Tab-separated table of C-alpha atoms and ligand atoms in Angstrom:
chain	number	residue	atom	x	y	z
Z	1	MET	CA	-21.626	172.975	156.678
Z	2	ARG	CA	-20.707	174.906	159.823
Z	3	HIS	CA	-17.612	177.010	160.248
Z	4	LEU	CA	-17.555	176.566	163.978
Z	5	GLY	CA	-13.862	175.778	164.259
Z	6	SER	CA	-12.770	179.190	163.039
Z	7	MET	CA	-15.502	180.938	164.983
Z	8	VAL	CA	-14.539	179.279	168.260
Z	9	ALA	CA	-10.906	180.121	167.607
Z	10	ALA	CA	-11.807	183.771	167.017
Z	11	LEU	CA	-13.876	183.907	170.195
Z	12	ALA	CA	-11.063	182.313	172.141
Z	13	LEU	CA	-8.594	184.909	170.871
Z	14	MET	CA	-10.867	187.660	172.082
Z	15	ALA	CA	-11.509	186.027	175.447
Z	16	GLY	CA	-7.946	185.024	176.316
Z	17	THR	CA	-6.258	181.691	176.923
Z	18	ALA	CA	-8.292	180.514	179.948
Z	19	GLN	CA	-11.437	180.491	177.806
Z	20	ALA	CA	-9.599	179.021	174.847
Z	21	LYS	CA	-8.956	175.886	176.863
Z	22	GLY	CA	-12.606	175.629	177.879
Z	23	ALA	CA	-13.777	176.183	174.299
Z	24	ASP	CA	-12.339	172.859	173.132
Z	25	THR	CA	-15.219	170.412	173.222
Z	26	SER	CA	-13.674	167.736	170.981
Z	27	GLN	CA	-13.300	165.183	173.803
Z	28	ALA	CA	-16.916	165.781	174.827
Z	29	GLU	CA	-18.056	165.443	171.191
Z	30	ALA	CA	-16.372	162.067	170.870
Z	31	GLN	CA	-17.880	160.953	174.152
Z	32	ALA	CA	-21.383	162.133	173.189
Z	33	LEU	CA	-21.184	160.090	169.980
Z	34	GLU	CA	-19.920	157.037	171.851
Z	35	ILE	CA	-22.744	157.307	174.416
Z	36	THR	CA	-25.337	157.735	171.637
Z	37	LYS	CA	-24.129	154.611	169.847
Z	38	ARG	CA	-24.288	152.590	173.060
Z	39	ALA	CA	-27.697	154.121	173.828
Z	40	ILE	CA	-29.206	153.095	170.479
Z	41	ALA	CA	-28.083	149.506	171.081
Z	42	PHE	CA	-30.190	149.349	174.274
Z	43	ARG	CA	-33.675	148.313	173.170
Z	44	THR	CA	-35.510	150.766	175.431
Z	45	VAL	CA	-39.004	149.848	174.287
Z	46	GLN	CA	-41.963	149.328	176.618
Z	47	GLY	CA	-42.841	145.676	177.243
Z	48	PRO	CA	-40.934	142.425	177.734
Z	49	GLY	CA	-37.175	142.859	177.419
Z	50	ASN	CA	-37.302	146.632	177.978
Z	51	GLN	CA	-33.649	147.666	178.415
Z	52	THR	CA	-34.309	151.165	179.767
Z	53	PRO	CA	-33.058	150.137	183.251
Z	54	ASP	CA	-29.782	148.887	181.662
Z	55	TYR	CA	-29.369	152.130	179.734
Z	56	ALA	CA	-29.994	154.111	182.955
Z	57	GLU	CA	-27.395	152.013	184.836
Z	58	TYR	CA	-24.910	152.567	182.008
Z	59	LEU	CA	-25.381	156.355	182.261
Z	60	LYS	CA	-25.085	156.159	186.041
Z	61	GLY	CA	-21.772	154.313	185.682
Z	62	LEU	CA	-20.432	157.027	183.370
Z	63	LEU	CA	-21.501	159.839	185.667
Z	64	VAL	CA	-20.013	158.250	188.783
Z	65	ALA	CA	-16.776	157.444	186.930
Z	66	GLY	CA	-16.758	161.086	185.817
Z	67	GLY	CA	-16.832	162.488	189.325
Z	68	PHE	CA	-20.474	162.481	190.431
Z	69	ALA	CA	-20.904	161.224	194.013
Z	70	ALA	CA	-22.403	157.715	193.878
Z	71	GLY	CA	-25.144	158.814	196.272
Z	72	ASP	CA	-26.089	161.670	193.951
Z	73	VAL	CA	-26.987	159.403	191.025
Z	74	THR	CA	-30.005	157.139	191.357
Z	75	VAL	CA	-31.763	154.742	189.044
Z	76	THR	CA	-35.315	154.032	190.198
Z	77	ARG	CA	-37.249	151.157	188.700
Z	78	VAL	CA	-40.910	151.698	187.860
Z	79	ASP	CA	-42.819	148.796	186.271
Z	80	ASP	CA	-40.641	147.516	183.375
Z	81	THR	CA	-38.737	150.785	183.028
Z	82	ALA	CA	-36.624	153.165	185.119
Z	83	MET	CA	-35.835	156.828	185.685
Z	84	LEU	CA	-32.456	158.435	186.211
Z	85	VAL	CA	-31.726	161.336	188.548
Z	86	ALA	CA	-28.227	162.809	188.866
Z	87	TYR	CA	-27.203	165.848	190.912
Z	88	TYR	CA	-24.321	168.070	189.842
Z	89	ARG	CA	-23.998	169.927	193.140
Z	90	GLY	CA	-23.971	173.716	193.197
Z	91	THR	CA	-22.312	176.027	195.708
Z	92	ASP	CA	-25.611	177.458	197.009
Z	93	SER	CA	-27.791	174.727	198.465
Z	94	ALA	CA	-30.641	177.218	198.933
Z	95	ALA	CA	-30.845	177.992	195.187
Z	96	LYS	CA	-33.547	176.221	193.184
Z	97	PRO	CA	-32.180	173.548	190.839
Z	98	LEU	CA	-31.807	173.746	187.062
Z	99	VAL	CA	-33.446	170.561	185.741
Z	100	LEU	CA	-32.264	168.982	182.471
Z	101	SER	CA	-35.114	166.834	181.254
Z	102	GLY	CA	-35.241	164.087	178.673
Z	103	HIS	CA	-36.344	160.513	178.143
Z	104	MET	CA	-34.493	157.234	177.678
Z	105	ASP	CA	-37.275	155.184	176.078
Z	106	VAL	CA	-38.039	155.013	172.377
Z	107	VAL	CA	-41.006	154.105	170.221
Z	108	GLU	CA	-41.127	150.478	169.079
Z	109	ALA	CA	-39.324	149.703	165.819
Z	110	LYS	CA	-39.849	146.535	163.813
Z	111	PRO	CA	-36.485	145.464	162.332
Z	112	ALA	CA	-38.227	143.833	159.351
Z	113	ASP	CA	-39.544	147.245	158.230
Z	114	TRP	CA	-36.179	148.994	158.435
Z	115	GLU	CA	-33.410	149.035	155.850
Z	116	ARG	CA	-30.918	148.717	158.745
Z	117	ASP	CA	-31.386	147.138	162.158
Z	118	PRO	CA	-32.992	149.903	164.288
Z	119	PHE	CA	-31.048	148.878	167.398
Z	120	THR	CA	-27.625	148.816	165.728
Z	121	PRO	CA	-26.119	152.301	165.370
Z	122	VAL	CA	-24.906	152.887	161.818
Z	123	ILE	CA	-22.977	155.898	160.545
Z	124	GLU	CA	-23.344	156.558	156.832
Z	125	ASN	CA	-22.842	159.693	154.703
Z	126	GLY	CA	-22.597	161.893	157.778
Z	127	TYR	CA	-25.774	160.563	159.365
Z	128	LEU	CA	-26.254	158.457	162.468
Z	129	PHE	CA	-29.047	155.934	161.891
Z	130	GLY	CA	-30.971	154.077	164.582
Z	131	ARG	CA	-34.123	154.184	166.670
Z	132	GLY	CA	-33.708	157.161	168.968
Z	133	ALA	CA	-31.119	158.948	166.780
Z	134	THR	CA	-33.502	161.916	166.654
Z	135	ASP	CA	-35.903	161.195	169.511
Z	136	MET	CA	-33.820	161.565	171.631
Z	137	LYS	CA	-30.735	159.542	172.376
Z	138	LEU	CA	-28.293	161.948	170.726
Z	139	ASP	CA	-29.647	164.921	172.689
Z	140	GLY	CA	-29.684	162.884	175.898
Z	141	ALA	CA	-26.089	161.784	175.377
Z	142	GLU	CA	-24.964	165.336	174.594
Z	143	VAL	CA	-26.294	166.583	177.924
Z	144	VAL	CA	-24.550	163.787	179.846
Z	145	ALA	CA	-21.263	164.342	177.974
Z	146	THR	CA	-21.511	168.099	178.636
Z	147	LEU	CA	-21.867	167.592	182.383
Z	148	LEU	CA	-18.912	165.193	182.329
Z	149	GLN	CA	-16.873	167.844	180.534
Z	150	LEU	CA	-17.912	170.510	183.054
Z	151	LYS	CA	-16.731	168.157	185.821
Z	152	ARG	CA	-13.368	167.729	184.079
Z	153	ASP	CA	-13.109	171.520	183.705
Z	154	GLY	CA	-13.788	171.934	187.432
Z	155	PHE	CA	-16.871	174.079	186.785
Z	156	LYS	CA	-18.840	174.947	189.937
Z	157	PRO	CA	-22.439	176.027	189.324
Z	158	ARG	CA	-24.288	178.126	191.903
Z	159	ARG	CA	-27.495	176.096	191.721
Z	160	ASP	CA	-27.679	172.317	191.531
Z	161	ILE	CA	-27.877	170.993	187.972
Z	162	VAL	CA	-30.095	167.913	187.876
Z	163	ILE	CA	-30.397	165.328	185.132
Z	164	ALA	CA	-33.979	164.014	185.261
Z	165	TYR	CA	-34.476	161.363	182.588
Z	166	SER	CA	-37.786	159.554	182.331
Z	167	GLY	CA	-38.245	156.007	181.090
Z	168	ASP	CA	-41.777	156.044	179.676
Z	169	GLU	CA	-42.270	159.386	177.926
Z	170	GLU	CA	-43.538	157.635	174.806
Z	171	THR	CA	-46.160	155.650	176.736
Z	172	THR	CA	-47.580	156.066	180.264
Z	173	MET	CA	-45.407	158.929	181.561
Z	174	LYS	CA	-45.478	157.499	185.101
Z	175	THR	CA	-41.806	158.256	185.656
Z	176	THR	CA	-42.281	161.758	184.216
Z	177	GLN	CA	-45.030	162.457	186.706
Z	178	ALA	CA	-42.791	161.234	189.526
Z	179	LEU	CA	-39.926	163.448	188.324
Z	180	ALA	CA	-42.177	166.514	188.028
Z	181	ALA	CA	-43.380	165.901	191.600
Z	182	GLN	CA	-39.806	165.417	192.847
Z	183	PHE	CA	-38.608	168.651	191.222
Z	184	ALA	CA	-41.657	170.834	191.755
Z	185	ASN	CA	-39.208	173.363	193.257
Z	186	ALA	CA	-37.136	173.678	190.070
Z	187	GLU	CA	-36.093	177.143	188.920
Z	188	LEU	CA	-36.702	175.999	185.372
Z	189	VAL	CA	-36.569	172.929	183.171
Z	190	LEU	CA	-34.552	172.649	179.962
Z	191	ASN	CA	-36.038	169.806	177.941
Z	192	ALA	CA	-33.604	168.289	175.424
Z	193	ASP	CA	-36.623	166.686	173.726
Z	194	GLY	CA	-38.315	169.636	172.040
Z	195	GLY	CA	-37.549	172.789	170.158
Z	196	GLY	CA	-34.661	172.464	167.719
Z	197	GLY	CA	-33.481	173.954	164.482
Z	198	SER	CA	-34.693	173.790	160.936
Z	199	LEU	CA	-32.335	173.332	157.992
Z	200	ALA	CA	-33.309	174.329	154.472
Z	201	GLU	CA	-32.990	171.550	151.895
Z	202	ASP	CA	-29.677	173.105	150.771
Z	203	GLY	CA	-28.410	172.669	154.335
Z	204	HIS	CA	-28.383	176.251	155.591
Z	205	PRO	CA	-29.902	176.922	159.035
Z	206	GLN	CA	-33.281	178.658	158.707
Z	207	PHE	CA	-34.534	179.195	162.247
Z	208	PHE	CA	-34.534	177.766	165.762
Z	209	THR	CA	-37.715	176.936	167.629
Z	210	LEU	CA	-37.712	177.520	171.376
Z	211	GLN	CA	-40.626	175.434	172.579
Z	212	GLY	CA	-42.423	177.171	175.446
Z	213	ALA	CA	-45.882	175.613	175.330
Z	214	GLU	CA	-47.796	172.507	174.371
Z	215	LYS	CA	-51.419	172.175	173.504
Z	216	THR	CA	-53.468	169.880	175.692
Z	217	TYR	CA	-54.491	166.617	174.066
Z	218	ALA	CA	-58.048	165.407	174.681
Z	219	ASP	CA	-60.312	162.773	173.133
Z	220	PHE	CA	-64.096	162.734	173.419
Z	221	GLN	CA	-66.410	159.897	172.494
Z	222	LEU	CA	-69.773	160.880	171.059
Z	223	GLU	CA	-72.516	158.288	171.039
Z	224	PHE	CA	-76.130	157.742	170.026
Z	225	THR	CA	-78.059	154.630	171.009
Z	226	ASN	CA	-81.411	153.389	169.661
Z	227	PRO	CA	-83.632	150.366	170.380
Z	228	GLY	CA	-82.829	149.080	166.853
Z	229	GLY	CA	-85.134	146.812	164.883
Z	230	HIS	CA	-85.523	145.271	161.436
Z	231	SER	CA	-84.107	147.278	158.540
Z	232	SER	CA	-87.231	146.521	156.497
Z	233	ALA	CA	-89.112	148.837	158.868
Z	234	PRO	CA	-87.049	152.055	159.179
Z	235	ARG	CA	-87.903	154.534	161.913
Z	236	LYS	CA	-87.510	158.279	162.007
Z	237	ILE	CA	-84.852	158.006	164.709
Z	238	ASN	CA	-81.625	156.392	163.484
Z	239	ALA	CA	-78.365	156.544	165.444
Z	240	ILE	CA	-76.232	156.721	162.287
Z	241	TYR	CA	-78.157	159.679	160.854
Z	242	GLN	CA	-78.188	161.411	164.240
Z	243	LEU	CA	-74.448	161.043	164.561
Z	244	ALA	CA	-73.859	162.149	160.969
Z	245	ARG	CA	-75.793	165.390	161.542
Z	246	VAL	CA	-73.859	166.136	164.727
Z	247	LEU	CA	-70.516	165.459	163.028
Z	248	ASP	CA	-71.467	167.768	160.206
Z	249	ARG	CA	-72.077	170.600	162.675
Z	250	ILE	CA	-68.863	169.931	164.597
Z	251	GLY	CA	-66.894	169.775	161.347
Z	252	ALA	CA	-68.204	173.181	160.327
Z	253	TYR	CA	-67.475	174.772	163.688
Z	254	GLN	CA	-64.298	176.744	164.363
Z	255	PHE	CA	-63.289	177.515	167.936
Z	256	THR	CA	-62.811	181.227	168.507
Z	257	PRO	CA	-59.233	182.015	167.407
Z	258	GLN	CA	-56.937	183.231	170.149
Z	259	ALA	CA	-53.319	184.084	170.857
Z	260	ASP	CA	-51.067	184.495	173.858
Z	261	ALA	CA	-47.696	186.180	174.332
Z	262	LEU	CA	-45.924	183.127	172.966
Z	263	THR	CA	-47.976	182.609	169.810
Z	264	LYS	CA	-47.978	186.359	169.081
Z	265	ALA	CA	-44.172	186.225	169.241
Z	266	PHE	CA	-44.264	183.094	167.067
Z	267	PHE	CA	-46.292	184.789	164.321
Z	268	THR	CA	-44.233	187.978	164.477
Z	269	GLU	CA	-40.995	186.015	164.002
Z	270	ALA	CA	-42.408	183.435	161.580
Z	271	ALA	CA	-43.712	186.264	159.364
Z	272	LYS	CA	-40.094	187.213	158.699
Z	273	GLN	CA	-39.509	183.754	157.195
Z	274	GLN	CA	-42.576	184.031	154.982
Z	275	THR	CA	-43.651	186.151	152.061
Z	276	GLY	CA	-46.885	187.375	150.508
Z	277	GLU	CA	-50.289	186.472	151.857
Z	278	THR	CA	-49.031	184.182	154.616
Z	279	ALA	CA	-46.625	186.770	156.032
Z	280	ALA	CA	-49.323	189.442	155.937
Z	281	ALA	CA	-51.825	187.139	157.651
Z	282	MET	CA	-49.328	186.290	160.399
Z	283	ARG	CA	-48.675	189.956	161.140
Z	284	ALA	CA	-52.348	190.819	161.030
Z	285	PHE	CA	-53.314	187.940	163.327
Z	286	ALA	CA	-50.576	188.760	165.856
Z	287	ALA	CA	-52.047	192.274	166.072
Z	288	ASP	CA	-55.733	191.366	165.959
Z	289	GLN	CA	-57.100	187.888	166.624
Z	290	SER	CA	-60.481	188.822	165.164
Z	291	ASP	CA	-59.076	189.671	161.710
Z	292	LYS	CA	-61.293	187.507	159.498
Z	293	ALA	CA	-59.070	187.505	156.402
Z	294	ALA	CA	-56.000	186.556	158.447
Z	295	ILE	CA	-57.938	183.782	160.187
Z	296	ALA	CA	-59.107	182.407	156.840
Z	297	THR	CA	-55.568	182.352	155.418
Z	298	LEU	CA	-53.988	180.724	158.478
Z	299	SER	CA	-56.859	178.250	158.932
Z	300	ALA	CA	-56.383	177.007	155.387
Z	301	ASN	CA	-52.745	176.138	156.130
Z	302	PRO	CA	-52.219	172.827	157.994
Z	303	SER	CA	-48.961	174.192	159.462
Z	304	TYR	CA	-50.707	177.102	161.178
Z	305	ILE	CA	-54.319	176.174	161.926
Z	306	GLY	CA	-53.174	174.567	165.179
Z	307	GLN	CA	-51.388	177.759	166.222
Z	308	ILE	CA	-54.446	180.015	166.213
Z	309	GLY	CA	-56.626	178.258	168.742
Z	310	THR	CA	-58.227	175.031	169.882
Z	311	THR	CA	-58.987	172.486	167.177
Z	312	CYS	CA	-61.228	169.405	167.329
Z	313	VAL	CA	-61.589	166.869	164.572
Z	314	ALA	CA	-63.380	163.548	164.073
Z	315	THR	CA	-60.827	160.741	163.875
Z	316	MET	CA	-62.764	157.471	164.302
Z	317	LEU	CA	-66.237	156.241	163.534
Z	318	SER	CA	-68.262	153.115	164.141
Z	319	GLY	CA	-71.929	152.223	164.027
Z	320	GLY	CA	-74.445	149.462	163.463
Z	321	HIS	CA	-74.046	145.745	164.055
Z	322	ALA	CA	-75.645	144.008	161.068
Z	323	ILE	CA	-76.253	144.814	157.434
Z	324	ASN	CA	-79.995	144.193	157.773
Z	325	ALA	CA	-80.681	145.709	161.193
Z	326	LEU	CA	-81.388	149.236	162.379
Z	327	PRO	CA	-78.342	150.541	164.264
Z	328	GLN	CA	-78.488	150.249	168.031
Z	329	ARG	CA	-75.366	152.328	168.422
Z	330	ALA	CA	-73.242	154.877	166.540
Z	331	THR	CA	-70.021	156.290	167.953
Z	332	ALA	CA	-67.406	158.796	166.889
Z	333	LEU	CA	-64.146	159.896	168.441
Z	334	ILE	CA	-63.255	163.560	168.402
Z	335	ASN	CA	-59.620	164.478	168.959
Z	336	CYS	CA	-59.001	167.959	170.347
Z	337	ARG	CA	-55.790	169.966	170.681
Z	338	ILE	CA	-56.602	172.568	173.264
Z	339	PHE	CA	-54.985	175.993	173.440
Z	340	PRO	CA	-52.952	176.600	176.618
Z	341	GLY	CA	-55.106	178.040	179.388
Z	342	VAL	CA	-58.401	176.650	178.030
Z	343	LYS	CA	-60.143	174.093	180.247
Z	344	VAL	CA	-60.946	170.615	178.925
Z	345	GLU	CA	-64.457	170.945	180.459
Z	346	ASP	CA	-65.084	174.109	178.460
Z	347	VAL	CA	-64.157	172.383	175.206
Z	348	GLN	CA	-66.476	169.494	176.093
Z	349	ALA	CA	-69.304	171.941	176.858
Z	350	LYS	CA	-68.738	173.675	173.512
Z	351	LEU	CA	-68.922	170.361	171.631
Z	352	VAL	CA	-72.251	169.621	173.338
Z	353	GLU	CA	-73.538	173.073	172.415
Z	354	VAL	CA	-72.455	172.757	168.776
Z	355	ALA	CA	-73.821	169.197	168.503
Z	356	ALA	CA	-77.203	170.559	169.645
Z	357	ASP	CA	-78.804	167.170	170.113
Z	358	PRO	CA	-79.793	166.196	173.664
Z	359	ALA	CA	-79.913	162.512	172.660
Z	360	MET	CA	-76.135	162.505	172.246
Z	361	THR	CA	-73.921	161.336	175.088
Z	362	ILE	CA	-70.352	162.597	175.361
Z	363	LYS	CA	-67.536	161.055	177.343
Z	364	TYR	CA	-64.015	162.322	177.984
Z	365	VAL	CA	-61.563	159.518	177.147
Z	366	GLU	CA	-58.708	159.507	179.645
Z	367	MET	CA	-55.369	159.300	177.817
Z	368	GLY	CA	-52.987	160.322	180.596
Z	369	THR	CA	-52.632	163.940	179.548
Z	370	ILE	CA	-52.974	167.061	181.640
Z	371	PRO	CA	-53.731	170.710	180.805
Z	372	ASN	CA	-50.751	173.034	181.057
Z	373	ASP	CA	-50.208	176.738	180.566
Z	374	ALA	CA	-47.549	178.298	178.371
Z	375	SER	CA	-44.235	179.036	180.058
Z	376	PRO	CA	-43.298	182.719	180.110
Z	377	MET	CA	-40.644	183.818	177.589
Z	378	ARG	CA	-38.117	184.590	180.318
Z	379	PRO	CA	-35.459	187.116	179.279
Z	380	ASP	CA	-32.701	185.127	181.052
Z	381	VAL	CA	-33.613	182.004	179.060
Z	382	MET	CA	-33.964	183.876	175.756
Z	383	LYS	CA	-30.605	185.571	176.286
Z	384	ALA	CA	-28.795	182.348	177.212
Z	385	VAL	CA	-30.262	180.477	174.220
Z	386	ARG	CA	-29.310	183.365	171.894
Z	387	LYS	CA	-25.735	183.311	173.139
Z	388	ALA	CA	-25.439	179.504	172.941
Z	389	LEU	CA	-26.862	179.382	169.405
Z	390	ASP	CA	-24.617	182.187	168.177
Z	391	ILE	CA	-21.567	179.976	168.717
Z	392	GLY	CA	-22.510	177.662	165.860
Z	393	TYR	CA	-25.391	179.438	164.104
Z	394	LYS	CA	-24.666	183.148	164.383
Z	395	GLY	CA	-27.808	185.253	164.194
Z	396	VAL	CA	-30.193	182.413	163.336
Z	397	PRO	CA	-33.739	183.624	164.139
Z	398	ILE	CA	-35.251	182.229	167.347
Z	399	ILE	CA	-38.960	181.560	167.042
Z	400	PRO	CA	-40.926	180.833	170.223
Z	401	GLY	CA	-43.072	177.801	169.570
Z	402	MET	CA	-46.129	175.949	170.834
Z	403	SER	CA	-46.131	172.286	169.897
Z	404	ALA	CA	-49.192	170.207	169.173
Z	405	GLY	CA	-47.627	167.051	170.617
Z	406	ALA	CA	-47.008	166.168	174.244
Z	407	SER	CA	-43.637	165.820	175.970
Z	408	ASP	CA	-42.339	165.492	179.516
Z	409	SER	CA	-42.646	169.292	179.793
Z	410	MET	CA	-46.418	168.898	180.077
Z	411	TRP	CA	-46.094	167.475	183.602
Z	412	PHE	CA	-43.672	170.187	184.733
Z	413	ARG	CA	-45.749	173.030	183.248
Z	414	SER	CA	-48.913	171.656	184.833
Z	415	ARG	CA	-47.176	172.325	188.179
Z	416	GLY	CA	-46.273	175.850	187.121
Z	417	ILE	CA	-42.589	175.042	186.534
Z	418	PRO	CA	-41.324	176.952	183.475
Z	419	SER	CA	-40.142	174.398	180.922
Z	420	TYR	CA	-38.440	174.979	177.587
Z	421	GLY	CA	-37.783	172.621	174.691
Z	422	VAL	CA	-34.280	173.631	173.642
Z	423	SER	CA	-32.744	170.797	171.607
Z	424	PRO	CA	-29.894	172.225	169.494
Z	425	THR	CA	-30.317	169.594	166.773
Z	426	PHE	CA	-30.791	171.162	163.331
Z	427	ILE	CA	-32.435	168.932	160.772
Z	428	LYS	CA	-34.080	169.137	157.347
Z	429	ASP	CA	-37.791	168.414	157.036
Z	430	SER	CA	-36.891	165.641	154.602
Z	431	ASP	CA	-34.660	163.997	157.259
Z	432	SER	CA	-37.231	164.134	160.035
Z	433	PHE	CA	-38.142	160.539	160.843
Z	434	SER	CA	-38.650	160.540	164.598
Z	435	HIS	CA	-41.065	157.709	165.541
Z	436	GLY	CA	-40.795	156.540	161.912
Z	437	LEU	CA	-38.668	154.289	159.777
Z	438	ASN	CA	-34.919	154.749	159.291
Z	439	GLU	CA	-34.677	157.492	161.933
Z	440	ARG	CA	-31.486	159.486	161.455
Z	441	THR	CA	-29.682	162.646	162.510
Z	442	PRO	CA	-26.871	164.544	160.750
Z	443	LEU	CA	-23.655	164.277	162.760
Z	444	ALA	CA	-22.654	167.805	161.718
Z	445	ASN	CA	-24.782	168.724	164.741
Z	446	LEU	CA	-22.319	167.323	167.276
Z	447	LYS	CA	-19.823	170.163	167.353
Z	448	PRO	CA	-22.213	173.132	167.529
Z	449	SER	CA	-24.530	171.209	169.856
Z	450	MET	CA	-21.832	170.470	172.418
Z	451	ALA	CA	-20.698	174.109	172.430
Z	452	TYR	CA	-24.347	175.129	172.778
Z	453	TRP	CA	-25.108	172.885	175.762
Z	454	LYS	CA	-21.984	173.948	177.576
Z	455	SER	CA	-22.801	177.625	177.162
Z	456	LEU	CA	-26.496	177.243	177.992
Z	457	ILE	CA	-26.052	175.037	181.056
Z	458	THR	CA	-23.268	177.173	182.551
Z	459	ASP	CA	-25.206	180.412	181.990
Z	460	LEU	CA	-28.466	179.172	183.496
Z	461	SER	CA	-26.902	177.463	186.530
Z	462	ARG	CA	-24.965	180.502	187.738
S	1	LIG	ZN1	-39.225	162.364	172.485
């Protein structure tokens, strides 16, 4: 449980009555919950009946009713979905905008598999259940409700604050690409879909992850082809054996471990949460990326192997066409998660080198991803996040993080726009069901989250 009420009251006493008024976010909390419930009921899933445009129009209606100029809020349709852009005008039109990024779509959910209907919001035992409760309709609603509160308070930012919500983050990311192009001039992007806090199983806040980088996703198809023939007359050359030998070599290969400013900071901070061998390995690796013992310890841990460099792993396999014929073809898919700053072509070249068989063909499989560098750990961002978190989670450690998945930030970072995953939602590992069944989020988040957004958005738009 949080003790935010007393903490806010104490802060207000220190800051005087003007701030005390502004510190009351209860109306905004109620509105954020109401918006989230409405949001979950929109079935914003790619394909026939996609209600993302309806959800976007609903948000537009709220923003305009809350004081946004009608011309400053636009819903743009793209294929079966839509994107939402809303300008909260600043006093300095020459200042670069602060972009608040998020997505309105969700991953498909089959009602038959769920205990409750995924598109009916249900509150039970302090949790909000529904598709998008975690990823990311609550966070999206909190940002909208915060801007509506700032309007009511008469807050005037220096730079424009822009809501830029995509409608296909979970699929094609066409709207994300359009938004990144439209806001290529942004000062920075705060992504409500990324980062976030970790709760221990007893409910106490452990640490907050500030997501400043994403690995690049890439798939490669490896293939051997043979003339084939009758299986009663085997030949020396066999596509299945050739492929097996290559996969064995790739499986044994480890890309040279590396670190950047962000992952060094990650290991330094994460070491404080750990004990024994793992903590020692984290410290040693942050200091020296060629430390063999540290590499061995971290590589053996599924939570950390992705943090120390590029990884590639075989994920799919097929070969042969008949039980009594020599294979004419054998194919494998290799999925790579590439360290920021490393080129996809260089990873492909390394796979060819390690495979060491000129008969193999390799093909990059286009999946709509793009390489992107880590965003710098800007002191202004770190300071604003620290201050915003301290309202509800005083002193909780902030750990800079690189995520292995892809979010809208990928398209902003690929244009050199600093982008940070800063969701204030704290959740237990055992409650983490985003993309999965019975997705849920603890509602104890609402109060600290609303105070957090208000503080963060005001600080970074000055
Ligand atoms: Zn998401």
